Amino acid sequence: MDATNKIPRHVAIIMDGNGRWAKKQGLARILGHQRGVETIREIVRTSREIGIKYLTLYAFSKENWARPKREVDFLMNLLGEYLDSELEEMKTSQIRFNVIGKSEDLPSQIQSKIKRNMEETEKNTGLLLTLALSYSSRVEITDAVKSLCEQVKKGHLQINEITEGHVARELYTAEIPDPDLLIRTSGELRVSNFLLWQISYTEIYVSEKYWPDFKKEDFLEAVQEYQKRERRFGRSETSMLPS
Ligand code: IPE
Ligand code: IPE
Ligand code: MG
């Protein structure tokens, strides 16, 4: 990795393929999720090492609640274990922990662990690690619309004053720059209701590997591929691009 080359500031990942990974080995789907946590550890560590500032991981969508209860319960337990096991590492490696999505939908003990991890890492200045949980981009945008309507109703905002900035500031990601690179594993060519507003000009990279098989070198390959891309943001030349 050429450190002098541009490292994406914000990488977002749709971690997909745990179930298919398990099936391929003749194992239960849930064991794929367990192995997927190992990949999360490796990718978080690598992100810190190469100087990525924001890493956003799609861990559980609003639509994933429709999976069998057994699988959902397993995922919630795994999340609880992850929040416990990684807290020390987050603290010592300056990771700031964050969550986007409807965290109020999550079991109360998970909500407490999230709150604890966020509070205990809030002063950290390294990587901002965001987990998308019970996340739906359409819900996020709909809630933003509702909030702006409220502000108009109260007379705090005029309709013709509403800008893209007003919308962006109502999203869960108000404090986070848009992703530079979106990675999806397991070969699916879709965005599955993830960060629809924020990825307007994000570079997309799809890996054929299932998430538990996605290793440090695969992640570095995605970053290298990103470094070769020419981002134009709709312009005809690359000069005077937004920073
Ligand atoms: C991604 O793996 C993890 C979650 C969505 C929680 P999947 O569980 O979607 O695995 P596949 O796509 O069925 O293989
Ligand atoms: C997207 O994966 C959600 C997460 C990775 C958490 P899914 O497996 O739920 O998406 P679809 O069903 O393939 O679109
Ligand atoms: Mg999937």
XYZ file of N, CA and C and ligand atoms in Angstrom:
758
model
N 0.843 -1.208 0.000
C 0.000 0.000 0.000
C 0.869 1.245 0.000
N 0.657 2.111 -0.942
C 1.420 3.352 -1.008
C 0.752 4.386 -0.109
N 1.406 4.630 1.034
C 0.785 5.503 2.041
C 0.650 6.941 1.547
N 1.478 7.301 0.549
C 1.397 8.677 0.062
C 0.197 8.851 -0.871
N -0.315 7.721 -1.362
C -1.477 7.794 -2.237
C -2.717 8.088 -1.401
N -3.758 8.566 -2.034
C -4.925 8.967 -1.248
C -5.639 7.785 -0.589
N -5.695 7.866 0.707
C -6.429 6.865 1.489
C -7.866 7.379 1.594
N -8.863 6.528 1.300
C -10.243 7.028 1.441
C -10.489 7.474 2.883
N -11.128 8.632 3.010
C -11.383 9.137 4.369
C -12.458 8.278 5.041
N -13.508 7.946 4.262
C -14.628 7.197 4.822
C -14.908 5.954 3.958
N -14.835 4.793 4.579
C -15.179 3.536 3.884
C -16.438 2.960 4.532
N -17.417 2.620 3.705
C -18.641 1.977 4.187
C -18.685 0.567 3.610
N -19.144 -0.394 4.410
C -19.131 -1.787 3.940
C -20.475 -2.479 4.183
N -20.990 -3.104 3.124
C -22.153 -3.988 3.246
C -21.578 -5.389 3.427
N -21.596 -5.857 4.676
C -20.937 -7.122 5.026
C -21.915 -8.255 4.691
N -21.763 -8.839 3.532
C -22.769 -9.807 3.084
C -22.140 -11.175 2.797
N -22.943 -12.234 2.949
C -22.506 -13.573 2.545
C -22.187 -14.525 3.683
N -22.533 -14.144 4.917
C -22.255 -15.049 6.050
C -22.994 -16.372 5.907
N -24.265 -16.293 5.499
C -25.083 -17.497 5.380
C -24.546 -18.418 4.297
N -24.193 -17.839 3.151
C -23.682 -18.650 2.045
C -22.318 -19.244 2.386
N -21.514 -18.503 3.143
C -20.216 -19.033 3.573
C -20.437 -20.298 4.406
N -21.392 -20.229 5.342
C -21.660 -21.373 6.220
C -22.195 -22.555 5.402
N -23.106 -22.241 4.486
C -23.717 -23.301 3.671
C -22.641 -24.059 2.878
N -21.708 -23.287 2.349
C -20.617 -23.873 1.552
C -19.810 -24.882 2.381
N -19.684 -24.600 3.701
C -18.938 -25.528 4.567
C -19.844 -26.589 5.189
N -21.141 -26.582 4.834
C -22.071 -27.529 5.446
C -22.413 -27.175 6.883
N -22.298 -25.877 7.238
C -22.566 -25.444 8.618
C -23.870 -24.652 8.694
N -24.362 -24.457 9.910
C -25.569 -23.640 10.112
C -25.236 -22.174 9.821
N -26.229 -21.428 9.288
C -26.026 -20.013 8.931
C -25.382 -19.212 10.057
N -25.856 -19.503 11.289
C -25.402 -18.685 12.418
C -23.881 -18.775 12.615
N -23.310 -19.923 12.232
C -21.851 -20.042 12.382
C -21.129 -19.124 11.400
N -21.802 -18.817 10.300
C -21.249 -17.839 9.361
C -21.196 -16.458 10.003
N -22.230 -16.123 10.762
C -22.230 -14.829 11.444
C -21.092 -14.756 12.467
N -20.891 -15.894 13.165
C -19.811 -15.926 14.153
C -18.456 -15.670 13.493
N -18.229 -16.329 12.361
C -16.956 -16.120 11.656
C -16.846 -14.703 11.100
N -18.006 -14.147 10.761
C -18.022 -12.779 10.240
C -17.471 -11.766 11.234
N -17.638 -12.050 12.518
C -17.116 -11.128 13.544
C -15.586 -11.060 13.475
N -14.962 -12.201 13.177
C -13.494 -12.209 13.016
C -13.073 -11.243 11.910
N -13.829 -11.268 10.818
C -13.508 -10.357 9.709
C -13.668 -8.904 10.156
N -14.708 -8.627 10.938
C -14.892 -7.245 11.421
C -13.640 -6.803 12.177
N -13.144 -7.676 13.065
C -11.942 -7.310 13.848
C -10.769 -6.978 12.921
N -10.581 -7.833 11.915
C -9.439 -7.653 11.006
C -9.580 -6.354 10.204
N -10.792 -6.064 9.753
C -10.990 -4.875 8.911
C -10.894 -3.587 9.744
N -11.379 -3.642 10.987
C -11.255 -2.461 11.868
C -9.770 -2.187 12.123
N -9.014 -3.248 12.428
C -7.582 -3.083 12.705
C -6.858 -2.505 11.479
N -7.165 -3.061 10.327
C -6.500 -2.603 9.103
C -6.868 -1.148 8.798
N -8.104 -0.798 9.022
C -8.540 0.579 8.757
C -7.724 1.563 9.590
N -7.505 1.195 10.863
C -6.699 2.067 11.733
C -5.281 2.159 11.206
N -4.736 0.993 10.844
C -3.338 0.939 10.399
C -3.079 1.825 9.187
N -4.026 1.874 8.263
C -3.762 2.633 7.034
C -4.323 4.055 7.089
N -4.906 4.412 8.218
C -5.290 5.813 8.425
C -6.656 6.209 7.885
N -7.555 5.243 7.775
C -8.938 5.587 7.430
C -9.548 6.269 8.654
N -10.313 7.328 8.423
C -10.856 8.097 9.564
C -12.248 7.637 9.973
N -13.028 7.152 9.002
C -14.411 6.744 9.272
C -14.668 5.390 8.618
N -15.162 4.450 9.421
C -15.530 3.142 8.897
C -16.972 2.868 9.323
N -17.840 2.638 8.336
C -19.258 2.407 8.645
C -19.646 1.020 8.160
N -20.107 0.177 9.084
C -20.393 -1.217 8.764
C -21.891 -1.494 8.870
N -22.447 -2.025 7.791
C -23.880 -2.384 7.775
C -23.988 -3.747 8.448
N -24.464 -3.753 9.684
C -24.480 -4.991 10.475
C -25.861 -5.621 10.549
N -26.919 -4.779 10.517
C -28.275 -5.325 10.644
C -29.262 -4.309 10.075
N -29.998 -4.732 9.051
C -30.930 -3.793 8.422
C -32.301 -3.894 9.080
N -33.117 -2.892 8.842
C -34.504 -2.946 9.335
C -35.192 -4.180 8.753
N -34.873 -4.477 7.494
C -35.493 -5.630 6.824
C -35.027 -6.963 7.421
N -33.856 -6.967 8.056
C -33.349 -8.219 8.633
C -34.187 -8.716 9.826
N -35.039 -7.853 10.392
C -35.926 -8.311 11.483
C -36.864 -9.407 10.991
N -37.089 -9.475 9.672
C -38.016 -10.477 9.116
C -37.380 -11.858 9.006
N -36.134 -11.997 9.408
C -35.500 -13.328 9.389
C -36.039 -14.183 10.548
N -35.806 -15.510 10.493
C -36.318 -16.354 11.586
C -35.831 -15.859 12.949
N -36.699 -15.990 13.953
C -36.392 -15.464 15.288
C -35.068 -16.026 15.815
N -34.838 -17.299 15.547
C -33.608 -17.942 16.024
C -32.356 -17.215 15.504
N -32.410 -16.856 14.220
C -31.259 -16.161 13.620
C -31.127 -14.754 14.189
N -32.264 -14.063 14.324
C -32.225 -12.689 14.865
C -31.687 -12.713 16.298
N -32.175 -13.670 17.107
C -31.710 -13.764 18.501
C -30.205 -14.026 18.538
N -29.745 -14.896 17.647
C -28.315 -15.210 17.614
C -27.508 -13.957 17.267
N -27.994 -13.215 16.275
C -27.280 -11.996 15.867
C -27.237 -10.971 17.006
N -28.334 -10.862 17.747
C -28.365 -9.906 18.866
C -27.382 -10.317 19.964
N -27.330 -11.640 20.246
C -26.363 -12.120 21.243
C -24.935 -11.853 20.805
N -24.697 -12.101 19.527
C -23.356 -11.900 18.973
C -22.959 -10.419 19.075
N -23.933 -9.564 18.804
C -23.687 -8.120 18.899
C -23.339 -7.734 20.332
N -24.076 -8.292 21.282
C -23.806 -8.010 22.701
C -22.400 -8.454 23.068
N -22.014 -9.646 22.626
C -20.674 -10.167 22.930
C -19.601 -9.277 22.300
N -19.875 -8.838 21.074
C -18.910 -7.979 20.370
C -18.722 -6.662 21.128
N -19.843 -6.079 21.567
C -19.765 -4.795 22.265
C -18.966 -4.931 23.563
N -19.103 -6.087 24.227
C -18.331 -6.330 25.462
C -16.859 -6.583 25.145
N -16.616 -7.485 24.179
C -15.240 -7.935 23.956
C -14.358 -6.853 23.334
N -14.954 -5.930 22.588
C -14.126 -4.947 21.876
C -13.925 -3.635 22.630
N -14.638 -3.464 23.758
C -14.582 -2.158 24.432
C -13.149 -1.762 24.812
N -12.397 -2.691 25.417
C -11.041 -2.360 25.845
C -10.177 -1.958 24.658
N -10.291 -2.758 23.592
C -9.522 -2.500 22.366
C -9.894 -1.122 21.786
N -11.191 -0.803 21.817
C -11.624 0.512 21.319
C -10.993 1.627 22.143
N -10.951 1.387 23.459
C -10.408 2.421 24.338
C -8.916 2.614 24.123
N -8.185 1.483 24.023
C -6.733 1.611 23.914
C -6.290 2.048 22.516
N -7.121 1.786 21.507
C -6.663 2.168 20.170
C -7.364 3.426 19.636
N -7.918 4.209 20.554
C -8.475 5.525 20.192
C -9.650 5.460 19.222
N -10.357 4.326 19.218
C -11.531 4.209 18.345
C -12.724 4.872 19.029
N -13.460 5.672 18.273
C -14.708 6.254 18.789
C -15.849 5.435 18.211
N -16.700 4.938 19.104
C -17.767 4.033 18.678
C -19.068 4.803 18.479
N -19.803 4.407 17.433
C -21.021 5.134 17.061
C -22.011 4.154 16.430
N -23.295 4.484 16.519
C -24.327 3.643 15.907
C -25.276 4.521 15.117
N -25.703 4.046 13.941
C -26.775 4.713 13.199
C -27.897 3.700 12.985
N -29.119 4.217 12.870
C -30.275 3.335 12.725
C -31.206 3.510 13.914
N -32.259 2.699 13.928
C -33.258 2.806 15.005
C -32.798 1.954 16.182
N -31.830 2.447 16.947
C -31.292 1.624 18.037
C -32.351 1.359 19.101
N -33.413 2.174 19.109
C -34.495 1.918 20.086
C -35.240 0.607 19.791
N -35.099 0.068 18.568
C -35.727 -1.224 18.240
C -34.950 -2.407 18.845
N -33.724 -2.165 19.286
C -32.857 -3.264 19.733
C -33.211 -3.665 21.168
N -32.882 -4.912 21.568
C -33.146 -5.319 22.957
C -32.503 -4.330 23.934
N -33.151 -4.136 25.098
C -32.693 -3.066 26.002
C -31.261 -3.295 26.484
N -30.864 -4.575 26.687
C -29.480 -4.775 27.171
C -28.462 -4.400 26.096
N -28.848 -4.517 24.828
C -27.953 -4.095 23.741
C -27.879 -2.565 23.721
N -29.017 -1.935 23.910
C -29.035 -0.467 23.950
C -28.104 0.054 25.050
N -28.118 -0.617 26.217
C -27.247 -0.161 27.322
C -25.781 -0.336 26.957
N -25.456 -1.452 26.306
C -24.049 -1.688 25.926
C -23.593 -0.660 24.885
N -24.495 -0.328 23.965
C -24.161 0.667 22.939
C -23.869 2.009 23.615
N -24.765 2.370 24.530
C -24.621 3.654 25.245
C -23.289 3.667 26.008
N -23.006 2.543 26.699
C -21.753 2.451 27.464
C -20.551 2.619 26.539
N -20.532 1.868 25.408
C -19.372 1.939 24.510
C -19.230 3.326 23.890
N -20.363 3.947 23.576
C -20.278 5.297 22.998
C -19.744 6.279 24.028
N -20.251 6.193 25.249
C -19.807 7.130 26.289
C -18.336 6.934 26.630
N -17.927 5.660 26.734
C -16.548 5.406 27.163
C -15.518 5.675 26.076
N -15.979 5.897 24.861
C -15.015 6.166 23.774
C -15.218 7.551 23.161
N -16.116 8.351 23.758
C -16.504 9.601 23.076
C -15.363 10.613 22.929
N -14.351 10.513 23.795
C -13.257 11.487 23.703
C -12.137 11.006 22.782
N -12.269 9.784 22.275
C -11.212 9.240 21.411
C -11.146 10.012 20.089
N -9.948 10.093 19.563
C -9.750 10.951 18.388
C -9.328 10.167 17.142
N -9.273 8.824 17.261
C -8.861 8.008 16.107
C -10.048 7.674 15.220
N -10.047 6.459 14.724
C -11.102 5.989 13.814
C -12.507 6.133 14.417
N -13.435 6.680 13.644
C -14.849 6.657 14.052
C -15.466 5.400 13.452
N -15.777 4.439 14.319
C -16.371 3.171 13.888
C -17.881 3.257 14.097
N -18.623 3.211 12.990
C -20.083 3.302 13.072
C -20.702 1.976 12.652
N -21.568 1.426 13.501
C -22.331 0.236 13.116
C -23.733 0.687 12.727
N -24.215 0.226 11.563
C -25.596 0.492 11.168
C -26.439 -0.672 11.683
N -27.364 -0.349 12.598
C -28.167 -1.377 13.273
C -29.637 -1.018 13.181
N -30.451 -1.973 12.801
C -31.864 -1.711 12.534
C -31.951 -0.491 11.613
N -31.071 -0.501 10.629
C -30.909 0.655 9.751
C -31.733 0.513 8.474
N -32.336 1.615 8.063
C -33.009 1.717 6.763
C -32.781 3.125 6.249
N -32.206 3.230 5.082
C -31.952 4.549 4.523
C -33.260 5.273 4.217
N -34.275 4.532 3.770
C -35.553 5.174 3.457
C -36.216 5.721 4.716
N -36.089 4.984 5.820
C -36.637 5.495 7.089
C -35.862 6.748 7.503
N -34.536 6.690 7.356
C -33.688 7.832 7.720
C -34.117 9.087 6.941
N -34.337 8.928 5.643
C -34.716 10.073 4.806
C -36.140 10.531 5.152
N -37.029 9.580 5.376
C -38.411 9.926 5.731
C -38.444 10.714 7.046
N -37.653 10.264 8.020
C -37.602 10.983 9.297
C -37.034 12.394 9.117
N -36.081 12.526 8.204
C -35.511 13.854 7.931
C -36.588 14.768 7.346
N -37.397 14.220 6.438
C -38.488 15.006 5.830
C -39.472 15.451 6.914
N -39.815 14.523 7.804
C -40.760 14.857 8.881
C -40.211 15.974 9.755
N -38.933 15.876 10.085
C -38.326 16.893 10.954
C -38.327 18.265 10.274
N -38.020 18.292 8.981
C -38.018 19.586 8.268
C -39.444 20.141 8.195
N -40.430 19.269 8.003
C -41.832 19.715 7.968
C -42.209 20.351 9.302
N -41.776 19.724 10.397
C -42.030 20.278 11.741
C -41.451 21.687 11.860
N -40.214 21.831 11.372
C -39.543 23.130 11.491
C -40.283 24.195 10.683
N -40.800 23.775 9.518
C -41.570 24.718 8.686
C -42.871 25.083 9.405
N -43.522 24.063 9.957
C -44.803 24.277 10.647
C -44.645 25.256 11.804
N -43.511 25.121 12.510
C -43.272 26.003 13.659
C -42.803 27.391 13.228
N -42.574 27.559 11.927
C -42.134 28.857 11.431
C -40.638 29.105 11.578
N -39.862 28.017 11.880
C -38.407 28.183 12.037
C -37.674 28.129 10.705
N -38.376 27.706 9.658
C -37.738 27.505 8.355
C -38.770 27.773 7.266
N -38.321 28.416 6.186
C -39.207 28.632 5.027
C -38.962 27.510 4.018
N -40.033 27.050 3.355
C -39.872 25.947 2.402
C -38.821 26.281 1.337
N -38.873 27.490 0.805
C -37.932 27.816 -0.277
C -36.497 28.045 0.210
N -36.295 27.977 1.521
C -34.927 28.079 2.069
C -34.271 26.702 2.209
N -35.053 25.631 2.053
C -34.508 24.288 2.320
C -33.471 23.913 1.253
N -32.272 23.562 1.745
C -31.183 23.180 0.840
C -30.816 21.710 1.066
N -29.914 21.204 0.227
C -29.391 19.850 0.440
C -28.738 19.753 1.816
N -28.106 20.847 2.230
C -27.445 20.872 3.547
C -28.444 20.653 4.671
N -29.631 21.237 4.561
C -30.645 21.028 5.605
C -31.017 19.551 5.691
N -31.187 18.917 4.533
C -31.545 17.490 4.538
C -30.397 16.695 5.170
N -29.174 16.949 4.691
C -28.016 16.172 5.173
C -27.861 16.293 6.688
N -28.148 17.475 7.221
C -27.981 17.676 8.669
C -29.054 16.966 9.493
N -30.117 16.531 8.850
C -31.160 15.771 9.569
C -30.893 14.271 9.547
N -29.896 13.835 8.775
C -29.621 12.392 8.680
C -28.783 11.942 9.881
N -28.760 10.622 10.110
C -27.954 10.105 11.238
C -26.484 10.454 11.045
N -26.098 10.667 9.793
C -24.694 10.875 9.453
C -24.314 12.364 9.407
N -25.110 13.202 10.061
C -24.891 14.656 9.981
C -23.434 15.058 10.244
N -22.770 14.331 11.158
C -21.406 14.718 11.554
C -20.333 13.985 10.744
N -20.752 13.159 9.794
C -19.795 12.278 9.098
C -19.739 12.647 7.613
N -18.553 12.772 7.026
C -18.518 13.042 5.579
C -19.075 11.854 4.787
N -19.526 12.091 3.582
C -20.063 11.006 2.757
C -18.979 9.952 2.500
N -19.371 8.687 2.351
C -18.358 7.656 2.070
C -17.621 7.938 0.751
N -16.315 7.663 0.747
C -15.535 7.740 -0.491
C -15.619 6.412 -1.218
N -15.653 5.345 -0.429
C -15.632 3.993 -0.990
C -16.700 3.152 -0.304
N -17.522 2.478 -1.126
C -18.507 1.514 -0.605
C -18.104 0.128 -1.089
N -17.897 -0.777 -0.136
C -17.545 -2.155 -0.493
C -18.748 -3.046 -0.185
N -19.077 -3.945 -1.108
C -20.053 -4.994 -0.786
C -19.408 -6.338 -1.063
N -19.504 -7.246 -0.113
C -18.951 -8.582 -0.319
C -20.028 -9.514 -0.856
N -19.577 -10.669 -1.324
C -20.419 -11.782 -1.800
C -21.081 -11.548 -3.151
N -20.578 -10.552 -3.877
C -20.936 -10.439 -5.294
C -22.280 -9.833 -5.648
N -23.090 -9.481 -4.652
C -24.410 -8.921 -4.989
C -24.268 -7.486 -5.479
N -24.972 -7.180 -6.583
C -24.866 -5.837 -7.175
C -26.075 -4.997 -6.774
N -26.218 -4.774 -5.481
C -27.309 -3.912 -5.019
C -26.899 -3.224 -3.717
N -27.637 -2.151 -3.382
C -27.261 -1.382 -2.184
C -28.155 -1.672 -0.980
N -29.238 -2.421 -1.174
C -30.045 -2.917 -0.048
C -30.353 -1.862 1.025
N -30.818 -0.699 0.564
C -31.333 0.320 1.500
C -30.254 0.873 2.445
N -29.032 0.996 1.941
C -27.907 1.490 2.761
C -27.447 2.866 2.266
N -27.494 3.863 3.122
C -26.904 5.189 2.872
C -27.233 5.756 1.489
N -28.492 5.685 1.091
C -28.856 6.054 -0.287
C -28.517 7.504 -0.622
N -28.747 8.396 0.312
C -28.419 9.812 0.081
C -26.903 10.006 0.045
N -26.238 9.362 1.021
C -24.812 9.633 1.258
C -23.900 9.060 0.165
N -24.349 8.051 -0.582
C -23.447 7.406 -1.565
C -23.606 7.981 -2.973
N -24.213 9.176 -3.067
C -24.453 9.764 -4.398
C -23.218 9.742 -5.299
N -22.045 10.063 -4.722
C -20.816 10.072 -5.529
C -19.725 9.146 -4.981
N -20.160 8.122 -4.264
C -19.218 7.163 -3.677
C -18.760 6.157 -4.740
N -17.485 5.781 -4.673
C -16.973 4.730 -5.557
C -17.411 3.372 -5.005
N -17.916 2.497 -5.876
C -18.439 1.204 -5.422
C -17.486 0.081 -5.832
N -17.227 -0.804 -4.882
C -16.355 -1.958 -5.140
C -17.073 -3.206 -4.634
N -17.255 -4.178 -5.515
C -17.918 -5.424 -5.116
C -16.897 -6.557 -5.137
N -16.791 -7.255 -4.005
C -15.901 -8.418 -3.922
C -16.749 -9.684 -4.047
N -16.219 -10.660 -4.760
C -16.936 -11.938 -4.894
C -16.855 -12.750 -3.606
N -15.920 -12.404 -2.729
C -15.726 -13.216 -1.513
C -16.867 -13.036 -0.531
N -17.210 -14.116 0.160
C -18.173 -14.020 1.254
C -17.500 -13.286 2.417
N -18.290 -12.599 3.230
C -17.706 -11.767 4.289
C -16.716 -12.535 5.181
N -17.004 -13.759 5.645
C -16.020 -14.428 6.507
C -14.699 -14.728 5.792
N -14.702 -14.761 4.466
C -13.472 -15.010 3.700
C -12.759 -13.715 3.297
N -13.358 -12.583 3.603
C -12.805 -11.282 3.173
C -11.699 -10.891 4.162
N -10.468 -10.866 3.684
C -9.312 -10.693 4.566
C -8.661 -9.326 4.349
N -7.644 -9.084 5.193
C -6.893 -7.829 5.100
C -6.466 -7.537 3.660
N -5.904 -8.560 2.978
C -5.401 -8.304 1.613
C -6.539 -7.961 0.639
N -7.736 -8.509 0.887
C -8.882 -8.183 0.021
C -9.301 -6.727 0.248
N -9.255 -6.327 1.509
C -9.610 -4.947 1.853
C -8.597 -3.974 1.222
N -7.308 -4.330 1.332
C -6.271 -3.458 0.754
C -6.419 -3.390 -0.766
N -6.837 -4.502 -1.366
C -7.059 -4.514 -2.821
C -8.194 -3.545 -3.188
N -9.234 -3.524 -2.367
C -10.357 -2.598 -2.616
C -9.878 -1.155 -2.521
N -9.030 -0.883 -1.532
C -8.519 0.485 -1.359
C -7.613 0.856 -2.547
N -6.798 -0.106 -2.982
C -5.923 0.166 -4.134
C -6.731 0.426 -5.397
N -7.794 -0.328 -5.563
C -8.687 -0.127 -6.711
C -9.301 1.285 -6.638
N -9.690 1.671 -5.440
C -10.239 3.023 -5.231
C -9.215 4.084 -5.662
N -7.947 3.824 -5.298
C -6.901 4.808 -5.596
C -6.692 5.008 -7.098
N -7.105 4.013 -7.883
C -6.962 4.125 -9.345
C -8.148 4.837 -9.988
N -9.223 4.973 -9.246
C -10.424 5.557 -9.844
C -10.266 7.063 -10.027
N -10.893 7.548 -11.073
C -10.912 8.996 -11.291
C -12.289 9.509 -10.883
N -12.328 10.264 -9.797
C -13.624 10.773 -9.334
C -13.896 12.100 -10.024
N -15.058 12.235 -10.614
C -15.343 13.448 -11.394
C -16.459 14.301 -10.802
N -17.316 13.713 -9.984
C -18.419 14.475 -9.379
C -19.222 15.234 -10.434
N -19.385 14.609 -11.589
C -20.207 15.203 -12.643
C -19.495 16.178 -13.545
N -18.219 16.467 -13.222
C -17.506 17.442 -14.059
C -16.814 16.757 -15.232
N -16.299 17.566 -16.173
C -15.644 16.961 -17.326
C -14.138 16.912 -17.136
N -13.626 17.566 -16.115
C -12.194 17.474 -15.826
C -12.030 17.319 -14.323
N -10.847 16.827 -13.905
C -10.695 16.512 -12.487
C -10.126 17.668 -11.679
N -9.853 18.809 -12.354
C -9.341 19.945 -11.595
C -10.459 20.549 -10.760
N -10.088 21.232 -9.735
C -11.020 21.959 -8.888
C -12.147 21.079 -8.335
N -11.748 19.881 -7.885
C -12.739 19.005 -7.272
C -12.948 19.416 -5.817
N -14.129 19.104 -5.269
C -14.299 19.385 -3.845
C -13.301 18.538 -3.049
N -12.822 19.053 -1.926
C -11.838 18.293 -1.152
C -12.541 17.210 -0.327
C -24.756 -10.777 6.111
O -24.801 -12.115 5.732
C -25.105 -10.560 7.567
C -26.410 -9.947 7.802
C -27.223 -9.497 6.888
C -26.833 -9.830 9.183
P -26.158 -12.820 5.314
O -26.794 -13.398 6.538
O -27.016 -11.881 4.538
O -25.633 -13.992 4.386
P -26.210 -14.442 2.974
O -26.307 -13.207 2.131
O -27.541 -15.053 3.227
O -25.218 -15.405 2.461
C -27.680 -6.279 3.585
O -27.582 -7.636 3.404
C -27.778 -5.970 5.047
C -26.575 -6.206 5.822
C -25.414 -6.545 5.360
C -26.719 -6.012 7.243
P -28.881 -8.529 3.114
O -28.396 -9.922 2.930
O -29.894 -8.311 4.179
O -29.423 -7.898 1.773
P -30.215 -8.545 0.563
O -31.402 -9.260 1.158
O -29.282 -9.489 -0.106
O -30.585 -7.394 -0.321
Mg -27.211 -11.452 2.573
